[in-house]
Short mmCIF file of C-alpha atoms and ligand atoms in Angstrom, two decimals:
data_model
loop_
_atom_site.label_atom_id
_atom_site.label_comp_id
_atom_site.label_asym_id
_atom_site.label_seq_id
_atom_site.Cartn_x
_atom_site.Cartn_y
_atom_site.Cartn_z
CA MET A 28 135.67 87.79 119.18
CA PRO A 29 132.94 90.35 119.95
CA GLY A 30 133.25 93.59 118.06
CA VAL A 31 135.82 92.40 115.52
CA VAL A 32 134.77 93.16 111.95
CA TRP A 33 135.29 90.31 109.52
CA ASP A 34 135.94 92.27 106.39
CA SER A 35 135.18 91.07 102.87
CA LEU A 36 138.12 89.15 101.39
CA HIS A 37 137.36 90.28 97.86
CA GLY A 38 140.57 90.98 95.96
CA VAL A 39 142.67 88.78 98.26
CA ASP A 40 144.00 85.61 96.78
CA ARG A 41 145.49 84.08 99.92
CA VAL A 42 143.48 82.92 102.90
CA ALA A 43 144.70 84.09 106.28
CA TYR A 44 144.90 82.38 109.64
CA VAL A 45 144.65 84.78 112.50
CA SER A 46 146.57 83.51 115.46
CA ASP A 47 145.77 85.88 118.22
CA PHE A 48 142.33 87.46 118.45
CA ALA A 49 143.29 89.05 121.74
CA GLN A 50 145.35 91.53 119.73
CA CYS A 51 142.25 92.81 117.98
CA VAL A 52 140.27 95.52 119.69
CA PRO A 53 136.61 95.96 118.72
CA GLY A 54 136.38 97.49 115.25
CA THR A 55 139.63 95.93 114.06
CA ARG A 56 139.57 94.69 110.47
CA ILE A 57 141.33 91.37 110.61
CA ALA A 58 144.29 91.43 108.27
CA VAL A 59 146.95 89.49 110.14
CA LEU A 60 148.40 86.74 107.97
CA VAL A 61 150.19 84.16 110.06
CA GLU A 62 150.25 81.41 107.53
CA SER A 63 148.72 81.38 104.10
CA ILE A 64 147.58 78.72 101.66
CA PRO A 65 146.76 79.09 97.97
CA MET A 66 143.07 79.81 97.44
CA ASN A 67 140.76 80.18 94.48
CA PRO A 68 139.49 83.77 94.90
CA LYS A 69 135.88 82.66 94.40
CA HIS A 70 136.00 81.21 97.91
CA ALA A 71 136.34 84.70 99.31
CA SER A 72 132.59 85.02 98.90
CA ALA A 73 129.76 83.32 100.78
CA PRO A 74 126.86 83.89 98.36
CA LEU A 75 124.05 82.54 100.51
CA LEU A 76 125.20 84.37 103.61
CA GLU A 77 125.64 87.58 101.65
CA SER A 78 122.25 87.40 99.96
CA ILE A 79 120.44 86.66 103.24
CA LEU A 80 122.20 89.53 104.99
CA GLY A 81 121.36 91.73 102.00
CA PHE A 82 117.67 90.86 102.36
CA VAL A 83 117.73 91.49 106.10
CA ASP A 84 119.44 94.86 105.61
CA ARG A 85 116.62 96.00 103.31
CA GLU A 86 114.19 95.94 106.26
CA GLN A 87 111.09 94.88 104.40
CA ALA A 88 107.65 95.19 105.98
CA PRO A 89 107.27 91.47 106.77
CA PHE A 90 104.03 89.80 105.71
CA TYR A 91 105.58 86.35 105.46
CA SER A 92 106.44 83.49 107.78
CA PRO A 93 108.12 82.98 110.20
CA GLY A 94 105.69 84.53 112.63
CA HIS A 95 108.37 86.19 114.76
CA LYS A 96 109.05 88.65 111.89
CA GLY A 97 112.79 88.98 112.17
CA GLY A 98 112.87 88.27 115.89
CA ARG A 99 110.44 91.03 116.93
CA THR A 100 108.37 88.72 119.15
CA PHE A 101 111.33 87.28 121.06
CA PRO A 102 112.90 88.87 124.12
CA ARG A 103 116.49 90.12 123.61
CA GLU A 104 117.86 87.47 125.95
CA PHE A 105 116.68 84.90 123.42
CA THR A 106 117.91 86.48 120.17
CA SER A 107 121.24 87.64 121.60
CA ARG A 108 122.08 84.18 122.95
CA LEU A 109 121.02 82.00 120.03
CA ALA A 110 124.51 80.78 119.21
CA GLU A 111 125.27 80.02 122.86
CA MET A 112 122.08 77.99 123.11
CA ASP A 113 123.07 75.89 120.11
CA LEU A 114 124.04 72.84 122.13
CA ASN A 115 124.01 69.10 121.75
CA ASN A 116 122.44 66.31 123.78
CA LEU A 117 124.12 66.72 127.15
CA PRO A 118 123.07 65.57 130.60
CA ASP A 119 121.88 69.11 131.34
CA THR A 120 120.07 69.68 128.04
CA ASP A 121 118.08 66.42 127.59
CA THR A 122 117.66 64.19 124.53
CA LEU A 123 114.84 64.55 122.03
CA HIS A 124 114.67 60.84 121.23
CA CYS A 125 114.11 59.74 124.84
CA PRO A 126 113.45 62.88 126.87
CA THR A 127 113.53 62.85 130.65
CA GLY A 128 114.37 66.47 131.54
CA GLY A 129 113.66 69.87 130.04
CA ILE A 130 112.36 68.52 126.73
CA LEU A 131 109.90 66.22 128.49
CA ALA A 132 108.73 69.06 130.75
CA ALA A 133 108.27 71.35 127.71
CA GLN A 134 106.24 68.64 125.93
CA GLU A 135 104.02 68.10 128.96
CA LEU A 136 103.31 71.82 129.22
CA LEU A 137 102.49 71.90 125.49
CA ALA A 138 100.00 69.06 125.88
CA ASP A 139 98.41 70.86 128.82
CA ALA A 140 98.27 74.18 126.95
CA TYR A 141 96.57 72.63 123.90
CA GLY A 142 94.35 70.21 125.89
CA VAL A 143 95.64 67.00 124.28
CA ASP A 144 97.06 63.75 125.65
CA HIS A 145 100.62 64.13 124.38
CA SER A 146 102.67 66.71 122.46
CA TYR A 147 106.01 66.19 120.75
CA LEU A 148 108.61 68.78 119.74
CA LEU A 149 109.49 68.66 116.05
CA VAL A 150 112.61 70.22 114.52
CA GLY A 151 111.76 69.28 110.94
CA GLY A 152 108.64 71.41 110.59
CA SER A 153 105.12 70.12 110.04
CA THR A 154 106.70 68.05 107.29
CA ALA A 155 108.10 65.73 109.96
CA GLY A 156 104.80 65.87 111.84
CA ASN A 157 102.66 64.80 108.90
CA ILE A 158 105.01 61.95 108.05
CA ALA A 159 104.99 60.84 111.70
CA ALA A 160 101.19 61.11 112.02
CA LEU A 161 100.63 58.89 108.98
CA MET A 162 103.38 56.40 109.82
CA THR A 163 102.04 56.07 113.37
CA THR A 164 98.44 55.41 112.39
CA LEU A 165 98.56 53.66 108.99
CA SER A 166 100.03 50.40 107.68
CA PRO A 167 100.75 49.27 104.11
CA GLY A 168 97.49 48.80 102.20
CA ASP A 169 95.29 50.78 104.63
CA SER A 170 92.92 53.09 102.87
CA VAL A 171 92.99 56.74 103.90
CA LEU A 172 90.79 59.62 102.74
CA VAL A 173 92.95 62.59 101.81
CA GLN A 174 92.05 65.93 100.34
CA ARG A 175 93.75 66.53 97.05
CA ASN A 176 95.31 69.81 98.14
CA ALA A 177 97.22 68.06 100.90
CA HIS A 178 100.74 69.35 101.46
CA LYS A 179 103.49 67.24 99.92
CA SER A 180 104.53 66.09 103.40
CA VAL A 181 101.21 64.21 103.59
CA ILE A 182 102.15 62.52 100.33
CA ALA A 183 105.52 61.69 101.86
CA GLY A 184 103.63 60.13 104.78
CA ILE A 185 101.54 58.09 102.34
CA ILE A 186 104.68 56.85 100.60
CA HIS A 187 106.41 56.03 103.89
CA SER A 188 103.40 54.20 105.34
CA GLY A 189 102.38 52.39 102.14
CA ALA A 190 98.76 53.50 102.62
CA ARG A 191 96.32 53.65 99.71
CA PRO A 192 94.95 57.20 99.31
CA VAL A 193 91.38 57.92 98.29
CA TRP A 194 91.60 61.46 96.98
CA LEU A 195 88.85 63.95 97.75
CA ALA A 196 88.56 67.10 95.67
CA PRO A 197 88.48 70.19 97.89
CA ALA A 198 85.87 72.91 97.52
CA ILE A 199 87.12 75.75 95.33
CA GLU A 200 86.75 79.53 95.60
CA GLU A 201 86.54 80.36 91.93
CA ARG A 202 86.96 84.15 92.02
CA PHE A 203 90.23 83.86 93.92
CA GLY A 204 91.28 80.54 92.35
CA LEU A 205 91.82 78.94 95.75
CA ALA A 206 91.50 75.33 96.86
CA LEU A 207 89.62 75.15 100.15
CA GLY A 208 88.67 72.42 102.63
CA LEU A 209 86.42 69.35 102.61
CA ALA A 210 82.62 69.47 102.79
CA THR A 211 81.12 67.09 105.36
CA LYS A 212 78.74 65.41 102.88
CA GLN A 213 81.62 64.66 100.55
CA VAL A 214 83.45 62.81 103.34
CA GLU A 215 80.30 60.88 104.24
CA ASP A 216 79.78 59.88 100.60
CA ALA A 217 83.40 58.80 100.31
CA LEU A 218 83.00 56.68 103.43
CA ASP A 219 79.89 55.02 101.99
CA ALA A 220 82.01 54.03 98.99
CA GLU A 221 85.06 53.14 101.12
CA PRO A 222 83.68 51.95 104.48
CA GLY A 223 86.98 50.39 105.55
CA ALA A 224 88.91 53.66 105.46
CA LYS A 225 91.14 53.93 108.49
CA ALA A 226 91.65 57.68 108.65
CA LEU A 227 90.80 61.06 107.19
CA VAL A 228 93.57 63.61 106.60
CA ALA A 229 92.08 67.13 106.68
CA LEU A 230 93.56 70.60 106.35
CA ASN A 231 92.54 73.05 109.07
CA PRO A 232 93.17 75.70 107.79
CA THR A 233 94.43 76.00 104.22
CA TYR A 234 97.44 78.18 103.48
CA PHE A 235 94.94 81.00 102.88
CA GLY A 236 93.31 80.74 106.30
CA THR A 237 90.07 79.07 105.23
CA THR A 238 88.74 76.21 107.36
CA PRO A 239 86.25 73.39 106.82
CA ASP A 240 83.58 72.55 109.40
CA ILE A 241 86.16 70.73 111.47
CA ALA A 242 83.74 70.03 114.36
CA GLN A 243 81.43 68.16 111.98
CA LEU A 244 84.31 66.33 110.34
CA GLY A 245 85.43 65.28 113.83
CA ARG A 246 81.91 63.99 114.60
CA VAL A 247 81.73 62.02 111.33
CA CYS A 248 85.09 60.42 112.06
CA ARG A 249 84.06 59.45 115.57
CA ASP A 250 80.67 58.08 114.43
CA ARG A 251 82.19 56.07 111.56
CA GLY A 252 85.15 54.81 113.58
CA LEU A 253 88.01 56.41 111.69
CA LEU A 254 90.84 58.61 112.85
CA LEU A 255 90.97 62.32 112.11
CA LEU A 256 94.53 63.39 111.25
CA ALA A 257 94.60 67.19 111.05
CA ASP A 258 97.22 69.17 109.19
CA GLU A 259 97.02 72.40 111.17
CA ALA A 260 100.38 73.72 110.01
CA HIS A 261 98.90 77.22 109.70
CA GLY A 262 96.74 77.11 112.83
CA PRO A 263 98.90 76.86 115.97
CA HIS A 264 97.26 80.06 117.26
CA PHE A 265 93.59 79.03 116.86
CA HIS A 266 93.35 77.48 120.32
CA PHE A 267 94.31 80.76 121.99
CA HIS A 268 91.66 83.18 120.69
CA ASP A 269 87.85 82.92 120.48
CA GLU A 270 87.64 84.95 117.26
CA LEU A 271 89.88 82.57 115.36
CA PRO A 272 88.47 79.41 113.74
CA LEU A 273 87.95 76.25 115.78
CA ALA A 274 91.19 74.33 116.32
CA ALA A 275 91.30 70.67 115.28
CA GLU A 276 92.58 69.74 118.73
CA ASP A 277 89.35 71.22 120.12
CA ALA A 278 87.28 69.24 117.60
CA GLY A 279 88.53 65.87 118.83
CA ALA A 280 91.23 65.20 116.21
CA ASP A 281 93.43 62.18 116.94
CA THR A 282 96.59 63.83 115.63
CA VAL A 283 97.25 67.52 115.01
CA VAL A 284 100.37 68.88 113.35
CA GLN A 285 101.24 72.57 113.76
CA SER A 286 104.07 74.74 112.43
CA ILE A 287 104.87 76.96 115.40
CA HIS A 288 107.35 78.81 113.18
CA LYS A 289 104.79 79.87 110.58
CA ILE A 290 102.57 81.90 112.89
CA LEU A 291 103.90 82.05 116.46
CA SER A 292 107.30 82.83 118.02
CA GLY A 293 109.04 79.76 116.63
CA LEU A 294 112.30 79.63 114.71
CA SER A 295 112.01 78.07 111.25
CA GLN A 296 111.35 74.32 111.45
CA ALA A 297 109.78 74.63 114.93
CA ALA A 298 106.65 72.49 114.93
CA VAL A 299 104.63 70.18 117.16
CA LEU A 300 102.66 66.97 116.90
CA HIS A 301 99.73 66.58 119.30
CA THR A 302 98.04 63.22 119.82
CA ARG A 303 94.96 61.94 121.55
CA GLY A 304 94.23 58.27 122.28
CA LEU A 305 97.39 57.00 120.56
CA ASP A 306 100.08 54.83 122.15
CA PRO A 307 102.91 57.25 123.02
CA ALA A 308 105.50 54.48 122.65
CA ARG A 309 104.42 53.97 119.03
CA VAL A 310 104.56 57.72 118.29
CA GLN A 311 108.01 58.02 119.87
CA LYS A 312 109.27 55.00 117.89
CA VAL A 313 108.24 56.67 114.63
CA LEU A 314 109.68 60.04 115.65
CA GLN A 315 112.97 58.34 116.45
CA LEU A 316 113.05 57.10 112.85
CA ILE A 317 112.44 60.45 111.21
CA GLN A 318 113.88 63.14 113.49
CA THR A 319 117.55 64.06 113.61
CA THR A 320 119.67 62.85 116.52
CA SER A 321 121.16 66.37 116.73
CA PRO A 322 118.09 68.57 117.15
CA SER A 323 118.52 72.33 117.35
CA PHE A 324 118.04 73.50 120.93
CA PRO A 325 117.27 77.08 119.84
CA ILE A 326 114.41 75.69 117.72
CA MET A 327 113.09 73.55 120.57
CA ALA A 328 113.49 76.37 123.09
CA SER A 329 111.55 78.68 120.76
CA ILE A 330 108.60 76.27 120.88
CA ASP A 331 108.73 76.34 124.67
CA PHE A 332 108.86 80.14 124.58
CA ALA A 333 105.98 80.37 122.09
CA ARG A 334 103.81 78.14 124.27
CA ARG A 335 104.50 80.25 127.34
CA GLN A 336 103.82 83.46 125.42
CA MET A 337 100.47 82.16 124.16
CA VAL A 338 99.28 80.81 127.51
CA VAL A 339 100.33 83.90 129.43
CA ASP A 340 99.44 86.66 126.96
CA GLY A 341 98.05 85.01 123.82
CA ALA A 342 94.52 86.40 124.00
CA ARG A 343 95.79 90.00 124.13
CA LEU A 344 98.53 89.55 121.51
CA LEU A 345 96.25 87.74 119.09
CA GLY A 346 93.44 90.24 119.72
CA ASP A 347 95.81 93.05 118.72
CA ALA A 348 96.93 91.13 115.61
CA LEU A 349 93.29 90.56 114.62
CA ALA A 350 92.48 94.25 115.08
CA LEU A 351 95.47 95.20 112.94
CA ALA A 352 94.52 92.69 110.25
CA ARG A 353 90.92 93.92 110.21
CA ARG A 354 92.10 97.49 109.70
CA GLY A 355 94.36 96.36 106.85
CA ARG A 356 91.49 94.41 105.29
CA ARG A 357 89.13 97.40 105.44
CA GLU A 358 91.66 99.77 103.89
CA LEU A 359 92.68 97.33 101.15
CA ALA A 360 89.05 96.58 100.29
CA ALA A 361 88.42 100.33 99.82
CA ILE A 362 91.06 100.54 97.06
CA PRO A 363 89.43 100.40 93.60
CA GLY A 364 90.43 97.25 91.70
CA LEU A 365 91.23 95.15 94.78
CA GLU A 366 89.07 92.49 96.40
CA VAL A 367 89.83 90.93 99.79
CA LEU A 368 88.81 87.40 100.75
CA GLY A 369 86.53 87.91 103.74
CA ARG A 370 83.85 86.32 105.86
CA GLU A 371 81.29 87.25 103.20
CA HIS A 372 82.83 84.56 100.98
CA VAL A 373 82.25 81.82 103.58
CA THR A 374 79.83 79.21 102.26
CA GLY A 375 78.36 77.98 105.56
CA PRO A 376 78.14 75.02 107.93
CA SER A 377 79.25 71.62 106.60
CA SER A 378 80.89 73.27 103.62
CA GLY A 379 84.55 73.33 102.65
CA PHE A 380 84.64 77.02 103.60
CA PHE A 381 83.12 77.32 107.06
CA ASP A 382 85.35 79.91 108.68
CA LEU A 383 88.27 82.23 108.00
CA ASP A 384 91.40 83.21 109.91
CA GLU A 385 91.31 86.96 109.36
CA THR A 386 95.02 87.37 110.06
CA LYS A 387 95.61 85.89 106.59
CA ILE A 388 94.81 88.53 103.97
CA VAL A 389 94.25 87.26 100.45
CA VAL A 390 93.92 90.11 97.95
CA ARG A 391 92.60 89.50 94.45
CA VAL A 392 94.49 91.73 92.01
CA GLU A 393 93.14 90.43 88.72
CA GLU A 394 91.13 93.62 88.02
CA LEU A 395 94.38 95.59 87.97
CA GLY A 396 95.49 93.67 84.89
CA LEU A 397 98.40 92.29 86.92
CA THR A 398 99.17 88.81 88.17
CA GLY A 399 99.83 88.16 91.83
CA TYR A 400 103.43 87.30 90.88
CA GLU A 401 103.86 90.76 89.33
CA VAL A 402 102.33 92.52 92.32
CA GLN A 403 104.59 90.54 94.66
CA ARG A 404 107.65 91.60 92.62
CA ILE A 405 106.63 95.28 92.57
CA LEU A 406 105.87 95.30 96.31
CA ASN A 407 109.29 93.88 97.04
CA ARG A 408 111.30 95.92 94.55
CA ASP A 409 109.65 99.34 94.79
CA PHE A 410 108.01 99.47 98.22
CA GLY A 411 109.98 97.25 100.61
CA VAL A 412 106.90 95.19 101.31
CA GLN A 413 107.19 91.41 101.24
CA PRO A 414 104.02 89.31 101.01
CA GLU A 415 104.09 85.58 101.72
CA LEU A 416 103.30 84.71 98.12
CA GLY A 417 101.84 85.79 94.83
CA GLY A 418 99.58 83.54 92.78
CA THR A 419 98.07 83.79 89.35
CA SER A 420 95.42 86.26 90.52
CA HIS A 421 96.13 87.05 94.17
CA VAL A 422 98.71 87.90 96.80
CA LEU A 423 98.73 86.58 100.36
CA PHE A 424 99.78 88.70 103.35
CA ILE A 425 100.37 86.89 106.66
CA LEU A 426 99.94 89.06 109.74
CA THR A 427 101.06 87.81 113.13
CA ILE A 428 101.69 89.13 116.63
CA GLY A 429 104.99 90.42 115.18
CA ASN A 430 103.42 92.99 112.82
CA ASP A 431 102.67 96.59 113.76
CA ASP A 432 100.76 99.61 112.47
CA ARG A 433 103.71 100.85 110.42
CA ASP A 434 103.83 97.57 108.48
CA VAL A 435 100.15 97.84 107.63
CA ASP A 436 100.42 101.51 106.69
CA ARG A 437 103.32 100.69 104.35
CA MET A 438 101.53 97.74 102.79
CA VAL A 439 98.26 99.61 102.23
CA ALA A 440 100.07 102.64 100.76
CA ALA A 441 102.04 100.36 98.43
CA MET A 442 98.93 98.55 97.23
CA ARG A 443 97.14 101.87 96.71
CA SER A 444 100.01 103.12 94.57
CA ILE A 445 100.21 99.89 92.54
CA ALA A 446 96.45 99.94 91.99
CA SER A 447 96.35 103.54 90.83
CA ASN A 448 99.30 103.07 88.48
CA ALA A 449 97.83 99.87 87.06
CA ARG A 450 94.49 101.52 86.43
CA GLY A 451 96.37 104.22 84.54
CA GLY A 452 97.34 101.76 81.78
CA SER A 453 95.25 101.11 78.68
CA ARG A 454 92.88 98.14 78.60
CA ALA A 455 94.95 96.47 75.89
CA GLU A 456 98.16 96.89 77.88
CA ARG A 457 96.51 95.48 80.98
CA ALA A 458 95.14 92.49 79.11
CA SER A 459 98.52 91.62 77.64
CA SER A 460 100.29 91.96 80.98
CA ALA A 461 97.86 89.51 82.58
CA PRO A 462 98.02 86.24 80.70
CA ALA A 463 97.41 84.34 83.93
CA THR A 464 93.95 84.44 85.39
CA ALA A 465 92.18 82.52 88.11
CA ALA A 466 90.71 80.40 85.34
CA VAL A 467 94.15 78.95 84.66
CA SER A 468 94.32 77.68 88.22
CA ASN A 469 90.70 76.56 88.25
CA ALA A 470 91.16 74.38 85.18
CA LEU A 471 94.15 72.77 86.81
CA LEU A 472 92.29 72.25 90.07
CA ALA A 473 89.45 70.47 88.27
CA ILE A 474 91.74 67.69 87.05
CA VAL A 475 91.42 64.30 88.81
CA PRO A 476 93.87 61.82 87.29
CA LYS A 477 93.26 58.06 87.29
CA VAL A 478 95.20 56.17 90.00
CA GLU A 479 97.02 53.13 88.58
CA MET A 480 99.44 52.24 91.42
CA THR A 481 99.87 53.22 95.10
CA PRO A 482 102.18 56.22 95.51
CA ARG A 483 104.65 53.96 97.33
CA ASP A 484 104.77 51.33 94.54
CA ALA A 485 105.18 54.02 91.90
CA PHE A 486 107.80 55.84 93.94
CA TYR A 487 109.94 52.69 94.23
CA ALA A 488 109.26 51.41 90.69
CA LYS A 489 111.93 51.76 87.99
CA SER A 490 111.46 55.14 86.37
CA ARG A 491 112.92 57.29 83.63
CA ALA A 492 112.73 60.90 82.50
CA ILE A 493 110.95 61.41 79.19
CA ASP A 494 110.13 64.43 77.08
CA PHE A 495 107.20 66.33 78.69
CA ALA A 496 105.28 66.55 75.41
CA SER A 497 105.33 62.78 74.91
CA ALA A 498 104.37 61.81 78.48
CA ALA A 499 100.63 61.33 77.82
CA GLY A 500 99.57 57.74 78.51
CA HIS A 501 102.45 57.00 80.92
CA VAL A 502 102.15 56.50 84.70
CA CYS A 503 103.75 59.34 86.60
CA ALA A 504 106.61 58.53 88.97
CA GLU A 505 106.90 61.87 90.74
CA VAL A 506 104.91 64.61 92.41
CA VAL A 507 104.24 67.61 90.18
CA THR A 508 102.96 70.61 92.11
CA PRO A 509 102.43 74.16 90.87
CA TYR A 510 103.07 76.74 93.64
CA PRO A 511 100.75 78.30 94.49
CA PRO A 512 98.18 76.89 95.05
CA GLY A 513 100.43 73.98 96.03
CA ILE A 514 98.04 71.25 94.95
CA PRO A 515 99.70 68.28 93.28
CA THR A 516 98.45 67.96 89.73
CA LEU A 517 100.14 64.60 89.39
CA MET A 518 101.30 62.11 91.97
CA PRO A 519 103.32 58.94 91.72
CA GLY A 520 101.08 56.20 90.31
CA GLU A 521 98.73 58.45 88.32
CA ARG A 522 98.03 58.27 84.59
CA ILE A 523 99.22 61.30 82.63
CA THR A 524 96.81 62.66 80.02
CA ARG A 525 97.09 65.22 77.23
CA GLU A 526 94.71 67.54 79.13
CA ILE A 527 96.98 67.45 82.19
CA LEU A 528 100.04 68.32 80.09
CA THR A 529 98.21 71.23 78.44
CA GLU A 530 97.06 72.74 81.75
CA LEU A 531 100.46 72.28 83.40
CA ALA A 532 102.14 74.05 80.47
CA ARG A 533 99.65 76.93 80.80
CA VAL A 534 100.38 77.58 84.47
CA ARG A 535 104.11 77.27 83.86
CA ASP A 536 103.87 79.79 81.01
CA ALA A 537 101.88 82.11 83.30
CA GLY A 538 104.96 82.25 85.55
CA CYS A 539 103.81 79.85 88.24
CA PRO A 540 106.76 77.97 89.81
CA ILE A 541 106.40 74.19 89.44
CA SER A 542 107.84 71.77 91.96
CA SER A 543 108.96 68.65 90.04
CA SER A 544 112.18 66.93 88.98
CA ASP A 545 112.40 69.43 86.10
CA PRO A 546 110.75 72.71 87.18
CA THR A 547 110.82 73.95 83.55
CA LEU A 548 108.68 70.91 82.63
CA GLY A 549 111.02 69.96 79.82
CA ALA A 550 110.83 66.38 81.10
CA LEU A 551 108.70 64.25 83.42
CA ARG A 552 109.67 61.10 85.35
CA VAL A 553 107.44 58.18 84.46
CA VAL A 554 107.29 54.54 85.53
CA SER A 555 109.36 52.43 83.09
C1 PLP B 2 99.32 72.84 104.79
C2 PLP B 2 100.77 72.59 105.08
N1 PLP B 2 101.13 71.49 105.76
C3 PLP B 2 102.41 71.23 106.05
C4 PLP B 2 103.41 72.10 105.66
C5 PLP B 2 104.83 71.78 105.98
O1 PLP B 2 105.23 72.63 107.00
P1 PLP B 2 106.76 72.91 107.34
O2 PLP B 2 107.23 73.93 106.36
O3 PLP B 2 106.70 73.41 108.75
O4 PLP B 2 107.50 71.63 107.23
C6 PLP B 2 103.08 73.26 104.96
C7 PLP B 2 104.13 74.19 104.51
O5 PLP B 2 103.92 75.19 103.89
C8 PLP B 2 101.73 73.51 104.65
O6 PLP B 2 101.36 74.61 103.96
#
């Protein structure tokens, strides 16, 4: 009932059924017990709900995804009616698996807006899109060129499709410890060695906003007769502003996957798959296998809204976001001890770092004697500023059309304060508080393990967990990914070496979260 306050049940050891809400006027604390059942008092709490509400109540300056920044970019009619819009497949609402009504119309408008043949609404994020793109285009045994810093959803697509990956090491920005994109020559060389490759999976952009020369990669793919499958999870806005990097859909990619939720006005999990030249029946068949039969209508409607917002007003909104980001960049770069990844770091045409999305602000904090993780913690705890992530030597701020001047003022002031306090410490103190440096990441990024089995064979092989320290020599049965930079160090089917174990232990000890079956790296799963 609107206006009724559901009070905390702490201290109550009986649960209450309230029979008649009509008796409660707005502001009433519900305390009417009609019938009671015994209850363990711990169930009076809802820890996830409480912690999320606690975060929301703190009103942080939001430099993280989703792009709507707490609903700022939605009209009130959308946010206030979310629960009402949470419907099921009804004659009036359409069906995602075989759309004929509103969903179909929204997909057709998306395809028109992005200039592709077909677009599909995704409610499982770009994760679903990457799996679908690979399952649609690849069959068991097909060889596919994939950059090593592919997102784990690409690896999921490789496992699902049974394809054989040929891994390509991305270019690396050593000062910031970032994995970048693919250089054109490297792809051409790989194709000379693997002429039968069916597709190239390329990131455009990376998490950090850097892009490869996607137009050239598109040309190479067309000339050599392979498909370009673009993971554009972080680039759904590129198509709508001239001062953003070239979009893969404008470079002739055959499939493009975009997380609307990361950057635009999409609710979490809102994403799209665009295709060109593919059989729509085949794409739909795959999507029917991997998407839920109960898709969230608020998520799908948010994609429709985001598309309309971009087509109608995208150039202005993105122009404002770029101007705001450029001001933030200038002010951050002027703070002693900070370095901002900018266009001056771009390495040129054909390289793995051809362009930069300036709305992503990567700040190198190593000179402060602090890790990115520490800076992220201080920003959150002391300044109410929440970056997207902290790494060994940097923090990443994501600006979108949902940020405003106050956010940037707060973030710059916080970074200025952190920098001046950090510089106040002694050299020795700073050195000991910064065990993690970009070099830790760089050493990890340089590792290229030997592939012994396809990821699919290793994934389905019998496996067992063994002590981490004794795993050298075994074939890995899982994906082990330090976050950030989010590049798998080991994948199913790869030979584990002593060097790999040493470097993984170093990043773990530097405080970098590891995604694996045992995030503490006490054990590793290996093929039996
Ligand atoms: C490059 C890249 N691709 C795909 C994904 C998966 O996107 P989603 O979270 O929308 O499933 C991510 C998520 O961070 C990503 O960074």
